[in-house]
Amino acid sequence: FLIFISKQGDLQVIHKDTKRKLGSCNINQKVYSSIESFENKIFIQVSDGSLRAFTIKKNGNPDELWNRPFFTGENDKRNNENWDPVC
């Protein structure tokens, strides 16, 4: 897979050979980091200060790994009560 994310939070999964879009997800947050990967997971940091983790299914569909985002600092804009995974 090729994985792209816009600064506005639009995650796209592309088949590396056919260049066909397989899956997508709108995170609804501005992205402040590059995509980091480890094993079959990808990680990004977004504007509310949270770290988001995703797995990519075999069909190319992204799924959010955690039930709640991981926050990196005490002063981040947390809204855990109203948070649902976006993908």
PDB file of C-alpha atoms in Angstrom:
ATOM      1  CA  PHE A   1       0.000   0.000   0.000  1.00  0.00           C
ATOM      2  CA  LEU A   2       0.875   3.640  -0.432  1.00  0.00           C
ATOM      3  CA  ILE A   3      -0.544   5.831   2.313  1.00  0.00           C
ATOM      4  CA  PHE A   4      -1.019   9.583   2.025  1.00  0.00           C
ATOM      5  CA  ILE A   5      -2.495  12.109   4.415  1.00  0.00           C
ATOM      6  CA  SER A   6      -3.305  15.748   3.740  1.00  0.00           C
ATOM      7  CA  LYS A   7      -2.635  18.510   6.253  1.00  0.00           C
ATOM      8  CA  GLN A   8      -6.416  18.714   6.703  1.00  0.00           C
ATOM      9  CA  GLY A   9      -6.588  15.064   7.820  1.00  0.00           C
ATOM     10  CA  ASP A  10      -7.743  13.166   4.739  1.00  0.00           C
ATOM     11  CA  LEU A  11      -6.090   9.713   4.872  1.00  0.00           C
ATOM     12  CA  GLN A  12      -5.885   7.831   1.545  1.00  0.00           C
ATOM     13  CA  VAL A  13      -4.771   4.232   0.942  1.00  0.00           C
ATOM     14  CA  ILE A  14      -3.610   3.489  -2.616  1.00  0.00           C
ATOM     15  CA  HIS A  15      -2.693   0.129  -4.182  1.00  0.00           C
ATOM     16  CA  LYS A  16       1.001   0.452  -5.006  1.00  0.00           C
ATOM     17  CA  ASP A  17       0.806  -1.408  -8.346  1.00  0.00           C
ATOM     18  CA  THR A  18      -2.552  -0.371  -9.808  1.00  0.00           C
ATOM     19  CA  LYS A  19      -2.565   3.130  -8.207  1.00  0.00           C
ATOM     20  CA  ARG A  20      -6.234   2.530  -7.389  1.00  0.00           C
ATOM     21  CA  LYS A  21      -7.686   4.095  -4.237  1.00  0.00           C
ATOM     22  CA  LEU A  22      -8.616   1.291  -1.833  1.00  0.00           C
ATOM     23  CA  GLY A  23      -9.703   3.138   1.286  1.00  0.00           C
ATOM     24  CA  SER A  24      -9.910   6.515   2.939  1.00  0.00           C
ATOM     25  CA  CYS A  25     -10.750   8.203   6.204  1.00  0.00           C
ATOM     26  CA  ASN A  26     -11.254  11.839   7.184  1.00  0.00           C
ATOM     27  CA  ILE A  27      -9.735  12.404  10.627  1.00  0.00           C
ATOM     28  CA  ASN A  28     -11.359  15.865  10.990  1.00  0.00           C
ATOM     29  CA  GLN A  29      -8.197  17.312  12.552  1.00  0.00           C
ATOM     30  CA  LYS A  30      -5.208  19.107  11.063  1.00  0.00           C
ATOM     31  CA  VAL A  31      -2.161  16.866  10.855  1.00  0.00           C
ATOM     32  CA  TYR A  32       1.066  18.095  12.469  1.00  0.00           C
ATOM     33  CA  SER A  33       3.392  15.193  11.705  1.00  0.00           C
ATOM     34  CA  SER A  34       4.563  12.923   8.976  1.00  0.00           C
ATOM     35  CA  ILE A  35       3.220   9.379   8.852  1.00  0.00           C
ATOM     36  CA  GLU A  36       5.242   6.989  10.983  1.00  0.00           C
ATOM     37  CA  SER A  37       4.894   3.243  10.590  1.00  0.00           C
ATOM     38  CA  PHE A  38       5.705   0.235  12.740  1.00  0.00           C
ATOM     39  CA  GLU A  39       4.874  -3.293  11.636  1.00  0.00           C
ATOM     40  CA  ASN A  40       1.373  -3.061  10.105  1.00  0.00           C
ATOM     41  CA  LYS A  41       0.389   0.136  11.937  1.00  0.00           C
ATOM     42  CA  ILE A  42       0.649   3.824  11.056  1.00  0.00           C
ATOM     43  CA  PHE A  43       0.803   6.748  13.479  1.00  0.00           C
ATOM     44  CA  ILE A  44       0.124  10.483  13.111  1.00  0.00           C
ATOM     45  CA  GLN A  45      -0.136  13.451  15.477  1.00  0.00           C
ATOM     46  CA  VAL A  46      -3.036  15.856  14.990  1.00  0.00           C
ATOM     47  CA  SER A  47      -4.056  19.362  16.073  1.00  0.00           C
ATOM     48  CA  ASP A  48      -5.790  18.373  19.322  1.00  0.00           C
ATOM     49  CA  GLY A  49      -2.426  17.043  20.561  1.00  0.00           C
ATOM     50  CA  SER A  50      -3.395  13.402  20.228  1.00  0.00           C
ATOM     51  CA  LEU A  51      -1.475  10.567  18.645  1.00  0.00           C
ATOM     52  CA  ARG A  52      -3.653   8.422  16.380  1.00  0.00           C
ATOM     53  CA  ALA A  53      -2.878   4.861  15.335  1.00  0.00           C
ATOM     54  CA  PHE A  54      -4.375   2.971  12.397  1.00  0.00           C
ATOM     55  CA  THR A  55      -4.177  -0.504  10.966  1.00  0.00           C
ATOM     56  CA  ILE A  56      -4.763  -1.072   7.283  1.00  0.00           C
ATOM     57  CA  LYS A  57      -6.916  -4.094   6.466  1.00  0.00           C
ATOM     58  CA  LYS A  58      -5.957  -6.400   3.601  1.00  0.00           C
ATOM     59  CA  ASN A  59      -8.612  -4.724   1.450  1.00  0.00           C
ATOM     60  CA  GLY A  60      -7.003  -1.295   2.089  1.00  0.00           C
ATOM     61  CA  ASN A  61      -9.593   0.018   4.511  1.00  0.00           C
ATOM     62  CA  PRO A  62      -8.033   1.960   7.445  1.00  0.00           C
ATOM     63  CA  ASP A  63      -9.243   1.228  10.974  1.00  0.00           C
ATOM     64  CA  GLU A  64      -8.423   3.274  14.034  1.00  0.00           C
ATOM     65  CA  LEU A  65      -6.455   1.068  16.430  1.00  0.00           C
ATOM     66  CA  TRP A  66      -7.328   2.652  19.771  1.00  0.00           C
ATOM     67  CA  ASN A  67     -10.750   3.245  21.328  1.00  0.00           C
ATOM     68  CA  ARG A  68      -9.543   6.653  22.529  1.00  0.00           C
ATOM     69  CA  PRO A  69      -6.647   8.783  21.273  1.00  0.00           C
ATOM     70  CA  PHE A  70      -3.349   8.893  23.126  1.00  0.00           C
ATOM     71  CA  PHE A  71      -2.541  12.421  24.311  1.00  0.00           C
ATOM     72  CA  THR A  72       1.047  13.582  24.542  1.00  0.00           C
ATOM     73  CA  GLY A  73       0.669  16.354  27.134  1.00  0.00           C
ATOM     74  CA  GLU A  74      -1.507  17.578  29.970  1.00  0.00           C
ATOM     75  CA  ASN A  75      -2.633  20.755  28.172  1.00  0.00           C
ATOM     76  CA  ASP A  76      -3.884  19.086  25.004  1.00  0.00           C
ATOM     77  CA  LYS A  77      -7.469  19.736  23.884  1.00  0.00           C
ATOM     78  CA  ARG A  78      -9.063  16.576  25.261  1.00  0.00           C
ATOM     79  CA  ASN A  79     -12.668  15.729  24.671  1.00  0.00           C
ATOM     80  CA  ASN A  80     -12.743  12.047  25.615  1.00  0.00           C
ATOM     81  CA  GLU A  81     -16.440  12.030  26.489  1.00  0.00           C
ATOM     82  CA  ASN A  82     -17.513  12.847  22.926  1.00  0.00           C
ATOM     83  CA  TRP A  83     -14.766  10.984  21.099  1.00  0.00           C
ATOM     84  CA  ASP A  84     -15.528   8.148  18.720  1.00  0.00           C
ATOM     85  CA  PRO A  85     -13.043   6.482  16.368  1.00  0.00           C
ATOM     86  CA  VAL A  86     -13.314   8.120  12.940  1.00  0.00           C
ATOM     87  CA  CYS A  87     -12.379   5.070  10.902  1.00  0.00           C
TER      88      CYS A  87
END
